[in-house]
Short mmCIF file of C-alpha atoms in Angstrom, two decimals:
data_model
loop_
_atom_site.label_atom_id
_atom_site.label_comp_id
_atom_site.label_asym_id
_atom_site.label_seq_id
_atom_site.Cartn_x
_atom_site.Cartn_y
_atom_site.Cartn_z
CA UNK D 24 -51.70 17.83 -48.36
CA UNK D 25 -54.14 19.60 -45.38
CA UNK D 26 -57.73 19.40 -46.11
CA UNK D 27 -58.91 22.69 -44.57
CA UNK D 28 -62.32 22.03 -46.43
CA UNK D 29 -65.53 20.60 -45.43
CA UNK D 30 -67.73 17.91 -47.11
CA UNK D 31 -69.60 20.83 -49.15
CA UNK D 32 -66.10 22.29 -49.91
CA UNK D 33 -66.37 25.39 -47.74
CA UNK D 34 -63.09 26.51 -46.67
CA UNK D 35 -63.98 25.79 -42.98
CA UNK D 36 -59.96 25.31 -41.37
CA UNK D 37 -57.81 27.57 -43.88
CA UNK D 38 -55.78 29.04 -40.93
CA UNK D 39 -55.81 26.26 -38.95
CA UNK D 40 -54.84 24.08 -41.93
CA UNK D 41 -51.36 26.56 -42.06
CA UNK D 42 -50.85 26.18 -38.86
CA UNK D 43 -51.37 22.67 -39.00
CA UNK D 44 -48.94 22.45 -41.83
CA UNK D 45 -46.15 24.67 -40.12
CA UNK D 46 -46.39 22.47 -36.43
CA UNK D 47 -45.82 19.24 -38.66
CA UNK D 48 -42.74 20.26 -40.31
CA UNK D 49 -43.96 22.23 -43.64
CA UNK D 50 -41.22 24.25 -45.12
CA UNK D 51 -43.21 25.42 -47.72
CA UNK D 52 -47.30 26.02 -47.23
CA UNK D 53 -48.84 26.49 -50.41
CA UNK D 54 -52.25 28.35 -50.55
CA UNK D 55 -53.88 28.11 -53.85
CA UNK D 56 -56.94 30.07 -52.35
CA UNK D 57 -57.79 33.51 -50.23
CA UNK D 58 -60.31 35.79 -49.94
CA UNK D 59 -60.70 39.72 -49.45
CA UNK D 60 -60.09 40.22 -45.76
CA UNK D 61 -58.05 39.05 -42.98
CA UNK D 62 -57.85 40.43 -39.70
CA UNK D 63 -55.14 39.83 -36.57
CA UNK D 64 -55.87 36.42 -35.96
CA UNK D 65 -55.11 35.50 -39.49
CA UNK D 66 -51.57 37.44 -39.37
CA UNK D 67 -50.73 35.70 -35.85
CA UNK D 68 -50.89 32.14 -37.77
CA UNK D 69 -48.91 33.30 -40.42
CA UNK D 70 -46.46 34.53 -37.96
CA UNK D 71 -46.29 31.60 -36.07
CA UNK D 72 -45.77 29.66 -39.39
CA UNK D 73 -43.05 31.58 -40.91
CA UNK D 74 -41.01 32.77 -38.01
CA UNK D 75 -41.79 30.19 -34.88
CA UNK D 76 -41.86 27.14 -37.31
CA UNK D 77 -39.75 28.57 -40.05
CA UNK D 78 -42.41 27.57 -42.66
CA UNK D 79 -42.46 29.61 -45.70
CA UNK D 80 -45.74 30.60 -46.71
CA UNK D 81 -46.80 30.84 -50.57
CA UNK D 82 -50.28 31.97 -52.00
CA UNK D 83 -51.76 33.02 -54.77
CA UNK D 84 -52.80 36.79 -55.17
CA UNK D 85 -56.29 36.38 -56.37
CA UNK D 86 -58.30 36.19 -59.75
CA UNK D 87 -60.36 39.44 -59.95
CA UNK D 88 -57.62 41.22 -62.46
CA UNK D 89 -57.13 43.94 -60.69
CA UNK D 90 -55.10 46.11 -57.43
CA UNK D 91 -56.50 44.19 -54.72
CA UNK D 92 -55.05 42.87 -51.47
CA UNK D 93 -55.95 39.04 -50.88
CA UNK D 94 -55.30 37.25 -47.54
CA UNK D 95 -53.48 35.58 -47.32
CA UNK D 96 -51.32 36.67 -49.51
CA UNK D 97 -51.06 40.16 -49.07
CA UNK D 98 -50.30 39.32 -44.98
CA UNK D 99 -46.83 39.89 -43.84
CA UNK D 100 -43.93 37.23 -44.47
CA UNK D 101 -46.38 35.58 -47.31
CA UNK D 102 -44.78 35.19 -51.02
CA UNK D 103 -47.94 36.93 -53.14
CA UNK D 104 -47.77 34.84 -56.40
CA UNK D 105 -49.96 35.98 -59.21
CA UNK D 106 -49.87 34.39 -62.73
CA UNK D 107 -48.37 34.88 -66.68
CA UNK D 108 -48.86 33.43 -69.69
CA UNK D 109 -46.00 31.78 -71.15
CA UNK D 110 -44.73 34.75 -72.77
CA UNK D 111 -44.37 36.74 -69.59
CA UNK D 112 -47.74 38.72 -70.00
CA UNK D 113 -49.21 39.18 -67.07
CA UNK D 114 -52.95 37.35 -66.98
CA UNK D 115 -55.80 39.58 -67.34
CA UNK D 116 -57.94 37.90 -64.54
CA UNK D 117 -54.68 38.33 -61.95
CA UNK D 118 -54.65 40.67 -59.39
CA UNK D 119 -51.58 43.30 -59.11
CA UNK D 120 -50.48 45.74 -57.07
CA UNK D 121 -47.97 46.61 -54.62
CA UNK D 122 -48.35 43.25 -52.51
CA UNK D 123 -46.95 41.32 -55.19
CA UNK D 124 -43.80 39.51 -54.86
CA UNK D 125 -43.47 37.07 -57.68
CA UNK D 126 -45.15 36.01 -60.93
CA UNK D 127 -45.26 32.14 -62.02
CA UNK D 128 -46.88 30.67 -65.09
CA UNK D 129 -50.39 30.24 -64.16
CA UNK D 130 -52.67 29.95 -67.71
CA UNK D 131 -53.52 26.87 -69.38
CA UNK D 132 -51.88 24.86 -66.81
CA UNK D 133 -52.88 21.07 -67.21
CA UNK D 134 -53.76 19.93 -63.41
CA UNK D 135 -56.03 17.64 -61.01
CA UNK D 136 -59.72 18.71 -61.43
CA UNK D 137 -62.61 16.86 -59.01
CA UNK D 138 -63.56 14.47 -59.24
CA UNK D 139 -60.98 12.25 -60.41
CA UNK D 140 -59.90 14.43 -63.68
CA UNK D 141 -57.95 16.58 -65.28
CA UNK D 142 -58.47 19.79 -67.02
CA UNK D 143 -56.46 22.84 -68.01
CA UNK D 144 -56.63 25.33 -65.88
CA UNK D 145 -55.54 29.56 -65.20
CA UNK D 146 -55.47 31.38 -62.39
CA UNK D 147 -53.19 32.37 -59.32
CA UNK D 148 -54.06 28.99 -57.77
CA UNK D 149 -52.06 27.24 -60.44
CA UNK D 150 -49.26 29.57 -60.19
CA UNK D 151 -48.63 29.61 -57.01
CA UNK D 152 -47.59 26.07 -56.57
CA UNK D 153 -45.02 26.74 -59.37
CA UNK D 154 -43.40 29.31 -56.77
CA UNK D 155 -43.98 27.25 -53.92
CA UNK D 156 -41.97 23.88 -55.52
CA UNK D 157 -39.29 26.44 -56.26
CA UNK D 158 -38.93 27.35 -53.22
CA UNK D 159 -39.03 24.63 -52.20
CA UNK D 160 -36.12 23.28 -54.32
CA UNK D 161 -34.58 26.30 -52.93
CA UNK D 162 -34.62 24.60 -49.50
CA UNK D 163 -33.42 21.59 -50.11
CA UNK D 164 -30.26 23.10 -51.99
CA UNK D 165 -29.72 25.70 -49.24
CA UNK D 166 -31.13 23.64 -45.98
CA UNK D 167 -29.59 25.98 -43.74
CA UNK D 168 -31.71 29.31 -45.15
CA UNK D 169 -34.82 30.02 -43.09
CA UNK D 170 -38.14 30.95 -44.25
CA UNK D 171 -37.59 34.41 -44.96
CA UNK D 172 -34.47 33.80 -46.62
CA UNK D 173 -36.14 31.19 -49.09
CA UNK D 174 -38.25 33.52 -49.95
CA UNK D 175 -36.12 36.47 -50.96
CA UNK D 176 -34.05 34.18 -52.95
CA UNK D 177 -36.73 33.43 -54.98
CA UNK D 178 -37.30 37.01 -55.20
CA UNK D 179 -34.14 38.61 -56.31
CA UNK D 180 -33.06 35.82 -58.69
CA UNK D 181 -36.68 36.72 -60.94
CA UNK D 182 -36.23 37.95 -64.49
CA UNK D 183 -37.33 40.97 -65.66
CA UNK D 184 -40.91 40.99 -67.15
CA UNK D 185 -42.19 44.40 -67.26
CA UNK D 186 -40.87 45.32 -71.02
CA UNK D 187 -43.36 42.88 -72.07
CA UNK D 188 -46.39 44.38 -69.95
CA UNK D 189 -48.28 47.05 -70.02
CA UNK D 190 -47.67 50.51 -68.50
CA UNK D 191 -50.76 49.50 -65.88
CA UNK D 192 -48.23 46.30 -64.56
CA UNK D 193 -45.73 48.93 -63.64
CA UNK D 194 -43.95 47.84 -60.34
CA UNK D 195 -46.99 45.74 -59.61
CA UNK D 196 -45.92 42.35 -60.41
CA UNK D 197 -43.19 41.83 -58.01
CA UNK D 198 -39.55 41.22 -58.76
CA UNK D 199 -41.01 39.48 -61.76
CA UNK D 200 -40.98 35.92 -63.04
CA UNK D 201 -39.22 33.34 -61.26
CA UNK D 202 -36.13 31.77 -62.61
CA UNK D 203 -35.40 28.74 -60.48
CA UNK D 204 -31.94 27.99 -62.31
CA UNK D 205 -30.92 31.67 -61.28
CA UNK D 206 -32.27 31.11 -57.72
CA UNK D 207 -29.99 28.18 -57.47
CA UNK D 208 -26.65 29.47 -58.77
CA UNK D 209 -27.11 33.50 -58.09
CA UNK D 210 -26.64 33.54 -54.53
CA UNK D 211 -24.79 36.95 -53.73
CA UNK D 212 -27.52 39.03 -54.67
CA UNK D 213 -28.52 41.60 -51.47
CA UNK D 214 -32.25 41.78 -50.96
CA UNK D 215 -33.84 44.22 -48.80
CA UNK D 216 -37.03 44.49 -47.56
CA UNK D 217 -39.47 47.59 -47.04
CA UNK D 218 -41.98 47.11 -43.78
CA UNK D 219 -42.77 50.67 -43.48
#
């Protein structure tokens, strides 16, 4: 863990805390938090991260349920995670769109809650570390992949969700769900990548 966080709980060192993370030998950075901009500087980090430090990147795509970008998830070479329920349906307080990569279970999730608790909770922030200790698994079955090879496994190896969502989800929650068992064993799928 990187506390990126002041005493009041401001999010005071979020990039730094990534970069942080990547220089100490991260492979996977989760980010179970954003906001709605992010300029250069922000993009650099994740950069350096991901392809000086070969740190994947993993963050959750926001809670206002609906198309929105959210940094830093929507940057380049970050997995956008945003959440289901556990019948594939895509959370109404997720944000969708084009930016998405994968979907993770993210509602009712039982987890840590300050101070000194627990409490179910839903949101992107709980799904996102779902994808992130996949991909992680990932990594430690195929050390040799780099960043951006992690995270296209995780990728193509999703099962299909959209029968199960609404016309409005339509190509706008990634590849899908991810399957970790097919990320594992599925290896020869091709994935290719759209920058422009």
């Amino acid at each position: 863990p990187v506390k990126i966080a002041d005493a009041s709980g401001a999010l005071t060192k979020d990039y730094e805390g990534i970069q942080y993370a990547a220089a100490h030998g991260g492979d996977i950075i989760n980010c179970s938090w954003g906001g709605a901009a992010a300029g250069q500087f922000q993009q650099d980090i994740i950069t350096y991260a991901t392809i000086n430090e070969n740190a994947l990147v993993v963050a959750a795509a926001g809670n206002d349920g609906m198309i929105e970008d959210f940094y830093p998830a929507s940057l380049q070479y970050v997995t956008s995670v945003a959440n289901t329920d556990n019948s594939d349906v895509a959370s109404s307080s997720t944000n969708y769109g084009y930016s998405i990569d994968v979907c993770a279970p993210g509602e009712n999730i039982y987890s840590t809650f300050p101070p000194n608790s627990y409490a179910y909770e839903t949101g992107t922030s709980m799904a996102s570390p779902c994808a992130a200790g996949a991909a992680a698994i990932i990594k430690s079955f195929y050390p040799s992949y780099n960043a951006l090879q992690i995270g296209e496994q995780l990728k193509v190896t999703c099962d299909n969700i959209y029968p199960v969502n609404t016309a409005a989800y339509t190509n706008r929650l990634g590849k899908g769900r991810i399957n970790l068992y097919r990320a594992l064993t599925e290896t020869t799928s091709p994935s290719v990548v759209m920058t422009s």
